XYZ file of C-alpha atoms in Angstrom:
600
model
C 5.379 -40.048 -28.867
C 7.180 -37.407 -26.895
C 10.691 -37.197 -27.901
C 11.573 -34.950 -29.965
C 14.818 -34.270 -32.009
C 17.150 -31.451 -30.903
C 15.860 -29.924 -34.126
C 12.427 -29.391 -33.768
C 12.543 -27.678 -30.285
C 13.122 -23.857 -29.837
C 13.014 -22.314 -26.879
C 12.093 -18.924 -26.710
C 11.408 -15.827 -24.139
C 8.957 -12.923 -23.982
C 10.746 -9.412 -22.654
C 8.830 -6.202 -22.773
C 8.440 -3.008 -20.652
C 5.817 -3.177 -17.831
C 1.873 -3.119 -19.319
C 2.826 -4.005 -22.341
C 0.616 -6.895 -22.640
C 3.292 -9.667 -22.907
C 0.720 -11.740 -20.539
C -1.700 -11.478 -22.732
C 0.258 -12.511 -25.979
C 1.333 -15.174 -23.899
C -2.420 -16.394 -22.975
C -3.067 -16.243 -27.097
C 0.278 -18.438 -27.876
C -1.599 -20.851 -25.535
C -4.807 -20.364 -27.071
C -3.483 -21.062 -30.462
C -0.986 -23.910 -29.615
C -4.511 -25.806 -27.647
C -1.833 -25.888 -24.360
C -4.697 -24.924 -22.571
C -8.159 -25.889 -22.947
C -11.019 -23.682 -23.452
C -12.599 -24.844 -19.852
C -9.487 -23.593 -18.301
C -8.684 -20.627 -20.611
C -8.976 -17.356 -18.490
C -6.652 -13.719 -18.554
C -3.085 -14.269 -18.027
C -3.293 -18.247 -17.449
C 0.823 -17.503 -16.402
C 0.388 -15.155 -13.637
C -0.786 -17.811 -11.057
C -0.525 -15.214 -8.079
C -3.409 -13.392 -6.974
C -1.039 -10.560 -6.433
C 0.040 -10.686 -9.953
C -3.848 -10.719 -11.310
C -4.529 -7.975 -8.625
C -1.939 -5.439 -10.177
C -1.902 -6.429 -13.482
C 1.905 -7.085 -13.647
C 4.010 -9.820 -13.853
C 6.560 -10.624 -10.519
C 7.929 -14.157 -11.881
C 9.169 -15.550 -14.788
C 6.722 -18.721 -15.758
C 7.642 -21.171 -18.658
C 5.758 -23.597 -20.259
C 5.536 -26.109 -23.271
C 3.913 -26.208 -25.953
C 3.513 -28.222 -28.983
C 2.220 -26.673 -32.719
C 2.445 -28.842 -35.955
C 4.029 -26.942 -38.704
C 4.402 -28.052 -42.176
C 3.632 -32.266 -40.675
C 6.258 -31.529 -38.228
C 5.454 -31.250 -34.515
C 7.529 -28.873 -32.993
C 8.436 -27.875 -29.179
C 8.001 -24.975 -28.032
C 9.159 -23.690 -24.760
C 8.007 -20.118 -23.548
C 9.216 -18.207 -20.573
C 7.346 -15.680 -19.656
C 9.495 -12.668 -17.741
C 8.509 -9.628 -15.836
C 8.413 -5.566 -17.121
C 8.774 -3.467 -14.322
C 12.783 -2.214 -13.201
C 12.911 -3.929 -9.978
C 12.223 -7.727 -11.309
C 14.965 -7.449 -13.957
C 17.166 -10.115 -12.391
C 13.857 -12.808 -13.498
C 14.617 -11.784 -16.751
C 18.454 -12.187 -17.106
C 17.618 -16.126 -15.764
C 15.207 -16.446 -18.373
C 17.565 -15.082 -20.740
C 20.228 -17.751 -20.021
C 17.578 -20.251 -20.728
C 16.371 -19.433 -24.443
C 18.024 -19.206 -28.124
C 15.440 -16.362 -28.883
C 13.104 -13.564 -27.078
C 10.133 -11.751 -28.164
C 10.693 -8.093 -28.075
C 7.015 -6.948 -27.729
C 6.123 -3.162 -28.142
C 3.102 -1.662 -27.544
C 2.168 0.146 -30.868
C 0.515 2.846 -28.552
C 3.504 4.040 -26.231
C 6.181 3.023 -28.367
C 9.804 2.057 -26.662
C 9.963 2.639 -23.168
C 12.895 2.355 -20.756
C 12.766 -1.630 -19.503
C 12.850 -2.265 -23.490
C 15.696 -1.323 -23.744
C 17.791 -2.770 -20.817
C 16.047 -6.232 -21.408
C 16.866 -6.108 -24.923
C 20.814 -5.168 -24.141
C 20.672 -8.159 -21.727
C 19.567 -10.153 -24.262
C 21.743 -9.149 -26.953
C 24.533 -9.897 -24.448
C 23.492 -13.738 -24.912
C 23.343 -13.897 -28.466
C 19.666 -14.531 -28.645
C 17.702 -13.981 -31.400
C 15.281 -11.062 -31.328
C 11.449 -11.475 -33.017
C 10.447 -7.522 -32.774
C 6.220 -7.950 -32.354
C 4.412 -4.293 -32.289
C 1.386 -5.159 -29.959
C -1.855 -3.185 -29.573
C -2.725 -2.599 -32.628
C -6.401 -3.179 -32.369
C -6.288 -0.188 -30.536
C -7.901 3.057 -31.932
C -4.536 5.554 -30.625
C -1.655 3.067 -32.598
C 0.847 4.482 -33.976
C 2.391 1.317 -36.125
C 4.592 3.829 -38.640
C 5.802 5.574 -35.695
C 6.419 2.959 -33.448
C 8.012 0.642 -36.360
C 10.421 3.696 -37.044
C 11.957 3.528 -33.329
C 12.211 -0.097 -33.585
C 14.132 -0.356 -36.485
C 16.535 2.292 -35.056
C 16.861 0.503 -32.076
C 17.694 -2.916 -33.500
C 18.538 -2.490 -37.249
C 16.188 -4.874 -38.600
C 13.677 -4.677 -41.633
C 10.679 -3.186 -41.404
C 9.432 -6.471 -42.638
C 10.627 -7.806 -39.792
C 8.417 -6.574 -37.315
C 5.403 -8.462 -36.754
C 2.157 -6.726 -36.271
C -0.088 -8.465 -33.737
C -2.985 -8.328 -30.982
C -3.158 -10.101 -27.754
C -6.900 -9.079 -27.190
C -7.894 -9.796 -30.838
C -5.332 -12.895 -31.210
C -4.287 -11.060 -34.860
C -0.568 -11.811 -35.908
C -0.559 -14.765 -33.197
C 0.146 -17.459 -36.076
C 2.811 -15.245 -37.403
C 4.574 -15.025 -34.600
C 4.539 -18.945 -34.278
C 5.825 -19.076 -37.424
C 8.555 -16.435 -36.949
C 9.368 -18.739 -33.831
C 9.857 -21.586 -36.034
C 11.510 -20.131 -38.733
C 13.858 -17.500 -37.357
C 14.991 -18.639 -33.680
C 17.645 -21.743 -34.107
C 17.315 -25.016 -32.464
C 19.334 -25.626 -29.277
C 22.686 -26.787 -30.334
C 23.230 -29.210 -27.729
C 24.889 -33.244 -28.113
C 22.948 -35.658 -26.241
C 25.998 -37.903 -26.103
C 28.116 -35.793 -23.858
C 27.945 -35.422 -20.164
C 24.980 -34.203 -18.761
C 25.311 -29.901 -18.352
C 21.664 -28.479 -17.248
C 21.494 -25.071 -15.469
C 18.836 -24.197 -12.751
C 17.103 -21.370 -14.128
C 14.013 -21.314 -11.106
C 13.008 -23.268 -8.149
C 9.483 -23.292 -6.240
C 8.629 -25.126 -2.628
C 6.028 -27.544 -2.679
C 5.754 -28.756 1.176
C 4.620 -32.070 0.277
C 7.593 -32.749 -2.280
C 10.511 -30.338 -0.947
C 11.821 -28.522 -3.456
C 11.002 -28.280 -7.484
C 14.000 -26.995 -9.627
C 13.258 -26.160 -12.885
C 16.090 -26.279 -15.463
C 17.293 -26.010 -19.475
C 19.326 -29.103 -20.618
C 21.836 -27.946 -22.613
C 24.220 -31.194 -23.090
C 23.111 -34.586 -22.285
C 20.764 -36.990 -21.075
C 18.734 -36.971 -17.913
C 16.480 -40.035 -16.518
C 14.317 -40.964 -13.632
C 16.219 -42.567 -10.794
C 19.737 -40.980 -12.108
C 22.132 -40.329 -9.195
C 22.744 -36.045 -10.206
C 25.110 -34.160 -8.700
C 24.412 -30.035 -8.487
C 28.276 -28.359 -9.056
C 27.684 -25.092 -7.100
C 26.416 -26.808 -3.741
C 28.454 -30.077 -4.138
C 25.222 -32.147 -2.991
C 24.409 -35.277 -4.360
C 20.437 -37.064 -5.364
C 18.484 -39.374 -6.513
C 15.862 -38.526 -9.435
C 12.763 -38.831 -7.561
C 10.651 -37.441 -10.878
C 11.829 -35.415 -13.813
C 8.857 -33.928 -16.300
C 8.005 -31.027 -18.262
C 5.961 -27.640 -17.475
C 2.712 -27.784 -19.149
C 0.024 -25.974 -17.330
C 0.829 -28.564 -14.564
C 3.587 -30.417 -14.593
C 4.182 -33.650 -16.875
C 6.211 -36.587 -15.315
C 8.754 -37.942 -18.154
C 11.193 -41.174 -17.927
C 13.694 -39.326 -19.735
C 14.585 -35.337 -21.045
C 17.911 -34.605 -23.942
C 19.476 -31.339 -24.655
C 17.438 -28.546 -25.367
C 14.269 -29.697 -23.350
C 13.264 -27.858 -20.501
C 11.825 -29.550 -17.402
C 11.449 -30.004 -14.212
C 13.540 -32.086 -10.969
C 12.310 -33.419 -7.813
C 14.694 -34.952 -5.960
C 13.344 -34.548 -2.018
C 15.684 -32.029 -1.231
C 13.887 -30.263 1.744
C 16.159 -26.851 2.948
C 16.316 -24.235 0.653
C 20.162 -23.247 0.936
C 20.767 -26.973 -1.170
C 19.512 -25.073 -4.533
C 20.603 -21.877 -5.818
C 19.465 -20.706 -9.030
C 22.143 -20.613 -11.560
C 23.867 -23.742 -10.536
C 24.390 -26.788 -12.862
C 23.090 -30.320 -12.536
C 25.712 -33.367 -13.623
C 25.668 -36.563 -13.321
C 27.767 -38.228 -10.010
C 29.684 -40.561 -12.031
C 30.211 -39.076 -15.571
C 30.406 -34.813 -14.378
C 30.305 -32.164 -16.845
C 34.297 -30.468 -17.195
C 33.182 -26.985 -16.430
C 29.680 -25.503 -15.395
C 27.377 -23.672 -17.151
C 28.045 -19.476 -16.836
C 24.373 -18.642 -14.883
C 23.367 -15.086 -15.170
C 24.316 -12.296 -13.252
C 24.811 -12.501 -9.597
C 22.302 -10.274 -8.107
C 22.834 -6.833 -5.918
C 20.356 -5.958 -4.029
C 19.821 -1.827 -3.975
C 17.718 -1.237 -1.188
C 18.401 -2.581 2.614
C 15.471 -2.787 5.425
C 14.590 -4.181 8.094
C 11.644 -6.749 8.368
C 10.508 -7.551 12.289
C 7.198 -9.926 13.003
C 4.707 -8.246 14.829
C 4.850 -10.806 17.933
C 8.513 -11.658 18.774
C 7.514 -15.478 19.340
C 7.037 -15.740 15.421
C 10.689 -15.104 14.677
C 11.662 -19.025 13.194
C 8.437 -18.841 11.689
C 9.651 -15.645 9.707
C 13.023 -17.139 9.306
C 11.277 -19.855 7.906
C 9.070 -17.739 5.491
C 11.694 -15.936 4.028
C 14.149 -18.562 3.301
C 10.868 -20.227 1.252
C 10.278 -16.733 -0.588
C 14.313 -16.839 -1.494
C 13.735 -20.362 -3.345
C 11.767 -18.730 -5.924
C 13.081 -15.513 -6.004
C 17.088 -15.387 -5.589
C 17.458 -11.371 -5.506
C 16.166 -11.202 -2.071
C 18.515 -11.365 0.576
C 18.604 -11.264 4.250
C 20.588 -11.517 7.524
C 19.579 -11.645 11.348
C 19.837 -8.038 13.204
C 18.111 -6.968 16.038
C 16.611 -3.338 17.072
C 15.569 -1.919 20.695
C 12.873 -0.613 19.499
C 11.390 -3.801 17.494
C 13.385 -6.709 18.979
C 14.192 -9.618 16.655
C 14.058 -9.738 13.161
C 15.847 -9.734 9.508
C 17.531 -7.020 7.298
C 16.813 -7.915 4.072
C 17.938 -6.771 0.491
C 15.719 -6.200 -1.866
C 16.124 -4.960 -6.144
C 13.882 -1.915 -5.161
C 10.709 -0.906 -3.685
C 8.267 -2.533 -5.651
C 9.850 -5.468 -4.624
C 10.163 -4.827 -0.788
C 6.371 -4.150 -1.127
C 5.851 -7.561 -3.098
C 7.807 -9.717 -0.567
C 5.793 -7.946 2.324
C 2.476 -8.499 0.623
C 3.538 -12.340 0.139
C 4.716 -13.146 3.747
C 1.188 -11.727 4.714
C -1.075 -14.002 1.989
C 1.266 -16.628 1.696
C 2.628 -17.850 5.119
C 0.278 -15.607 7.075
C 3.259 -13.683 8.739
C 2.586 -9.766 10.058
C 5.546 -8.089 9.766
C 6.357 -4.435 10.163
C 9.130 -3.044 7.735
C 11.771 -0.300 8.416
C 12.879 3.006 6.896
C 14.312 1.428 3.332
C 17.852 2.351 2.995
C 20.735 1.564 0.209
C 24.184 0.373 1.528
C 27.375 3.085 2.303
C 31.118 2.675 2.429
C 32.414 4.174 5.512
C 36.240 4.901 5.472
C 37.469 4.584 8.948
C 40.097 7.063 10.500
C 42.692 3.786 10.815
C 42.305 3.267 6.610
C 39.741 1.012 7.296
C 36.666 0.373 4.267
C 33.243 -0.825 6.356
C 30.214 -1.674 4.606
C 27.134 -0.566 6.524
C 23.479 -1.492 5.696
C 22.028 -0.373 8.394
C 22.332 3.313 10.393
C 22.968 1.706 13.512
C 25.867 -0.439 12.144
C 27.388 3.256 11.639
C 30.869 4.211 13.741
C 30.816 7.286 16.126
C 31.597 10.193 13.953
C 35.000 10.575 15.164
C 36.576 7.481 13.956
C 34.721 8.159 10.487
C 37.058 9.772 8.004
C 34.182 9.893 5.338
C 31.557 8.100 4.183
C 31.055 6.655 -0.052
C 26.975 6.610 -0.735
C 26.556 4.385 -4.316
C 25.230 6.308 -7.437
C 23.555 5.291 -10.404
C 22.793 6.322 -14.019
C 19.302 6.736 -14.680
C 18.104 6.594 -17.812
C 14.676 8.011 -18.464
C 12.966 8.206 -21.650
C 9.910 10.764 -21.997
C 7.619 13.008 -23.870
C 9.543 16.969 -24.574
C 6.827 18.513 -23.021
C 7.646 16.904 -19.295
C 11.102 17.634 -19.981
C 11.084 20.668 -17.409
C 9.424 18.942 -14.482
C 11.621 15.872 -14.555
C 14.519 17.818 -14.592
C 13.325 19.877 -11.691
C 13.130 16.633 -9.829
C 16.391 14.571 -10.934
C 18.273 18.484 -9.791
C 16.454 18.361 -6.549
C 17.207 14.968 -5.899
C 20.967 16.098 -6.487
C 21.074 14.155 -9.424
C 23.598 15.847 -12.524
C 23.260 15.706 -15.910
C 24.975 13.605 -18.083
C 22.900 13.598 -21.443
C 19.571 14.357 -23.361
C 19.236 12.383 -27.202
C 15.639 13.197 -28.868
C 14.517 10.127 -29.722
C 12.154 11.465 -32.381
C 10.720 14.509 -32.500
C 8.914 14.517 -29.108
C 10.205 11.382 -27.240
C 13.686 12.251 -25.221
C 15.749 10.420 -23.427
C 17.305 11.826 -20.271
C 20.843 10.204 -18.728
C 21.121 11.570 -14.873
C 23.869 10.468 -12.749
C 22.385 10.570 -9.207
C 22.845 8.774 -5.864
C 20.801 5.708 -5.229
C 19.661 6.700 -1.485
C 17.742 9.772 -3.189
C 15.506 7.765 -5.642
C 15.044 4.616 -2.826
C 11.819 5.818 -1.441
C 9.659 8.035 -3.596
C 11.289 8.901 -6.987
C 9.308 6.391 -9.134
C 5.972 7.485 -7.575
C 6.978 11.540 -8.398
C 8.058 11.010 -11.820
C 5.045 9.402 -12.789
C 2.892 11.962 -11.697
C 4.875 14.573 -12.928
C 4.739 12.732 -16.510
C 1.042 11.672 -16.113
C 2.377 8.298 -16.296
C 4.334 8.302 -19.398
C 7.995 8.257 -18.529
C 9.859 5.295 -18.339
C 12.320 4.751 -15.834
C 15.860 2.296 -15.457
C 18.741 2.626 -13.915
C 22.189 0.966 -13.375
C 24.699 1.103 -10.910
C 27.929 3.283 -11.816
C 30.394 3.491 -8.505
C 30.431 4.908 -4.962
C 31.367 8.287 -4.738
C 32.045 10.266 -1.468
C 29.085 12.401 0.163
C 28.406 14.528 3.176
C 25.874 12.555 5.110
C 24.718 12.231 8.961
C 22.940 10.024 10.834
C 18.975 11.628 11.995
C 17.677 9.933 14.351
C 14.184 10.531 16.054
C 13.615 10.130 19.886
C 10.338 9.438 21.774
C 10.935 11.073 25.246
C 14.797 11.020 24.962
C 14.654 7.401 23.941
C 15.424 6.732 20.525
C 14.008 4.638 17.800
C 16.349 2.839 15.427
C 13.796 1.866 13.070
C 12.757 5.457 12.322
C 16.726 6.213 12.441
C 18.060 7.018 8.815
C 21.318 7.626 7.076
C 20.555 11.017 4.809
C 22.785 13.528 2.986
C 23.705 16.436 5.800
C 21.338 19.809 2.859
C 18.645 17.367 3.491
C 18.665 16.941 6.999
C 16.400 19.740 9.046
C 13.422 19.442 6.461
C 13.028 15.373 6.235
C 13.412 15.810 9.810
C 10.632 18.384 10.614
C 8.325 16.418 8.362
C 8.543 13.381 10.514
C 8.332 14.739 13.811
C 5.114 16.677 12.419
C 3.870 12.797 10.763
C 4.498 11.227 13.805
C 2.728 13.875 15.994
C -0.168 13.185 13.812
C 0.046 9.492 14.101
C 1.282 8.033 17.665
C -1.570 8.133 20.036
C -1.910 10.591 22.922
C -0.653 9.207 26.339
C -1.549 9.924 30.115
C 1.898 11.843 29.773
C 3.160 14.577 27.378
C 5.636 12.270 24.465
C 8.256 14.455 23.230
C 9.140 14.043 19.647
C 12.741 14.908 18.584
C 14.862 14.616 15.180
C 18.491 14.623 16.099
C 21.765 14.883 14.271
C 24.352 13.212 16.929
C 23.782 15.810 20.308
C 22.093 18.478 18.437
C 18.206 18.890 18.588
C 17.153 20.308 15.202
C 13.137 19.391 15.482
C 10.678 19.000 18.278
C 6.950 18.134 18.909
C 5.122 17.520 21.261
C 2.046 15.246 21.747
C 0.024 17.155 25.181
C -1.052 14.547 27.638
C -4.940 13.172 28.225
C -5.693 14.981 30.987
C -8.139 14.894 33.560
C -9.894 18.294 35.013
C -8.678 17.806 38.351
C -10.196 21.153 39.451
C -13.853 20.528 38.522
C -14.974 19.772 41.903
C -13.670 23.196 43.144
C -16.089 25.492 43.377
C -14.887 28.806 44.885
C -12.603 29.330 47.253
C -8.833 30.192 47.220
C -6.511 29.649 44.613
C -4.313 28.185 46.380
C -6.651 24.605 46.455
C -6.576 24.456 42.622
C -2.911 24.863 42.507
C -2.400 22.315 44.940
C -4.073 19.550 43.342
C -3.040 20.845 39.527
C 0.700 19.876 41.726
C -0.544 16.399 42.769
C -1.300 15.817 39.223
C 1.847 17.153 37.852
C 3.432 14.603 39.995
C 1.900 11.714 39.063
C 2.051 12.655 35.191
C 6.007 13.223 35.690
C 6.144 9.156 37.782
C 4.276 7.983 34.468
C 6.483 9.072 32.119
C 9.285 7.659 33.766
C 7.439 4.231 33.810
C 5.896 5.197 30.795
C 6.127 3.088 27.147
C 5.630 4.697 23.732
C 4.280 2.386 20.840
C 5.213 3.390 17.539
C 2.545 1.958 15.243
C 3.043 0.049 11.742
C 1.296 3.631 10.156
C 3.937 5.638 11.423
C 6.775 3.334 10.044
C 4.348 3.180 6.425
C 3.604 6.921 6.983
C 7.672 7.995 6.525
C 8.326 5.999 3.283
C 4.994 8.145 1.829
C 6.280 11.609 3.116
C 5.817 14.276 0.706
């Protein structure tokens, strides 16, 4: 018998900072709950990307059901499973909205890291109820008194409280199902009232069209209902509703508090946005459900297939990609250089990398990617405020009055003895700052205030190293402020390239220049002709290369003789080399666009 009363469901979420083995703690909940059967049992059973299993991290939130009989009473549970790292936060605040309770998993080895904290605000926000779980502690290097210490500062709860578990081991699993039961409440909804269910996820299926998945929070929802979804104003029929087990579980009916899944043959993407809420036609819900937060993407760049016929194909691609993940976004533009294609917002540039690596396995697109950049406010001489994405979309310098770049506050928490090296970097990267707490007595956290275009392309990557992996790293938004920038763009034989073109602040200029005229002398193959390579700031040249020509010895056959016959045909040949570079064409290739996002 499937239904079950509002009473015994709970619906909960897992949020953790990145590798701290919330996948696997998931795969044990499974395990233990006999969701998933031995046959198909294998390491993180959620992450169904390849990509995913590749890196070890989690890019999409996953839920699924399960059912555990506690005390003679079968109760539902619901899990959704969210992502750790900074740049997939926006799969957590849906989840979020979803749940009554979250799993705040720490790994008894590293302690609280950055992402820990910002989920847990977020989820604090919604009123859920928090389950602190210190994983790892099968490991040799735990530090469970430590560990529990920062917890209980960070939340306020008992050390009693805090469960003590093992993914790998599966110890503390059946406490935490019992914390489940006992601590998170049951959804309080009426399944009387009109039907209220909010669209938390949606995935293409190109048989079906599109699968929405969604929490039920008032009401009643049946096969063949005619729904209506609030945001779009679109009406359906209830093709098939069901719950997420490992695969998905056709129902005739779902109440408040279940969550499930809709297919109702809807077949372009734009009809479902995540966050709206599904009513019935005839009997609508009074107001909608408040989604989570609208999403704002950080860094802006351009995303051009490699043959210019695939262009609807790539439209296509992306809109698919957008079903399932709502923080990308992306508009037509075109480029000289590259011809058609898309610039595209993304949360950061783990996730630019993601969406690339997924056009290539998943709709088999090549596409070459631009210079990432973050989006400026340009105040125009006539009191004008322009947003510009893109360096091209930039006014000539004489209507510009000045130009607002956006800053952040980043928060990053680390061991004392790195303390020197990270502030090194956040200076260099013209960041200022704004606080330093000690955490205990050798864990600090660092508050920098620093603009967002500095940390776009290789912050993460340098902090890292300089930390030997252990700082954690989040940031916020916090304003626009003004900022002396210029446009540097690079030209191949006078021409220029707007893809390589880049908005950067005016102290930074000459250097980022140099490097890439030296990168790209490296990179671009030679020619019959000599390729100049200049970085330019408007009119003024302020870095050359140049890349010599393949040339032929013209003058072997001479063997002695006067001078005057080598000259003449060294002449010829100057001639025709000059006619080829006037008909000449430079190809940049997709290295040299890769090469300036990994400049040192």
């Amino acid at each position: 018998m499937y239904f079950c009363t509002v009473k015994n469901i709970r619906n909960f979420c897992i949020i953790a900072h990145i590798d701290h083995g919330k996948s696997t703690l998931a795969d044990r909940l499974l395990e233990f709950t006999h969701t998933v059967s031995a046959r198909d049992l294998q390491a993180q059973v959620l992450d169904d990307m390849d990509l995913e299993r590749e890196r070890g991290i989690t890019i999409k939130s996953h839920a699924i059901q399960m059912e555990f009989e506690y005390n003679d009473e079968v109760y539902v549970l619901n899990l959704i499973d969210t992502p750790g790292h900074v740049d997939f936060s926006y799969e957590v605040s849906r989840s979020i909205a979803a749940c009554e309770g979250a799993l705040l998993i720490v790994d008894a080895t590293q302690g609280i890291q950055a992402q820990t904290i910002s989920n847990l605000y977020l989820a604090l926000d919604h009123d859920l109820e928090i389950i602190p779980v210190l994983n790892k502690m099968d490991l040799d290097n735990a530090m469970p008194e430590e560990v529990k210490d920062q917890i209980v500062d960070l939340i306020g709860c008992d050390r009693e409280d805090i469960i003590e578990a093992s993914g790998k081991t599966g110890m503390g699993v059946m406490d935490i199902l019992d914390a489940v039961i006992k601590r998170i409440p049951a959804p309080k909804g009426d399944i009387k009232a009109p039907l209220q269910a909010l669209i938390f996820d949606s995935v293409f299926n190109q048989f079906r069209g599109i699968i929405s998945y969604f929490r039920i929070f008032n009401g009643t929802i049946r096969k063949n209902d005619f729904v209506k979804f609030v945001n779009t104003g679109k009406e359906y029929y209830v093709d098939e509703i069901g719950v997420l087990k490992l695969k998905q579980e056709p129902r005739d009916v779902l109440y408040a508090g279940d969550v499930g899944y809709i297919i109702s043959g809807i077949k372009t993407s734009k009809e479902v946005k995540c966050g709206d809420t599904i009513t019935h036609k005839d009997k609508p819900c009074e107001t909608a459900i408040d989604g989570f937060s609208d999403v704002k993407p950080m860094v802006f760049a351009g995303v051009y297939p490699t043959d210019a016929d695939d262009y609807e194909e790539l439209r296509n691609s992306i809109e698919k990609l957008q079903l399932n993940d709502a923080s990308l976004t992306f508009e037509p533009e075109s480029s000289a250089a590259l011809g058609f294609g898309f610039r595209c917002g993304f949360l950061g540039l783990l996730h630019m990398e993601i969406i690339q690596e997924r056009l290539d396995r998943e709709f088999d697109m090549d596409v070459i990617a631009t210079v990432p950049n973050v989006s400026y406010k340009v105040k125009t001489t006539k009191g004008e405020m322009l947003e510009v994405h893109n360096p091209s979309g930039l006014p000539p310098l004489n209507y510009i009055d000045h130009i607002e770049e956006p800053y952040i506050n980043a928060n990053i928490i680390t061991k004392s003895e790195y303390v020197g090296g990270i502030m090194t970097l956040c200076i260099d990267k013209r960041g200022i700052l704004k606080n330093q707490v000690y955490l205990t007595s050798d864990r600090i956290e660092i508050t920098f205030e620093m603009p967002l275009g500095e940390i776009v392309i290789d912050f993460y990557d340098k902090l890292k190293s300089i930390s030997k992996g252990y700082a954690s790293f989040d940031y916020y938004q916090s304003g626009y402020k003004p900022a002396k920038l210029v446009r540097l763009e690079i030209l191949l034989n006078g021409e220029s390239v707007d893809a390589l073109s880049t908005l950067i602040h005016q102290d930074n200029a000459y250097n980022f220049g140099k490097r890439i005229c030296e990168k790209l002398k490296e990179l671009i193959p030679r020619q019959q002709f000599d390729i100049a390579i200049q970085a330019a700031i408007g009119a003024k040249i302020i870095s050359r290369e140049t890349i010599k020509a393949v040339r032929k010895d013209v003058t072997a056959k001479c063997y002695g003789g006067d001078i005057t016959r080598k000259r003449k045909l060294l002449e010829k040949q100057k001639k025709g080399k000059k006619r080829m570079r006037q008909i000449g064409n430079v190809e940049v290739p997709q290295t040299a666009f890769l090469a300036v996002l990994k400049l040192d």
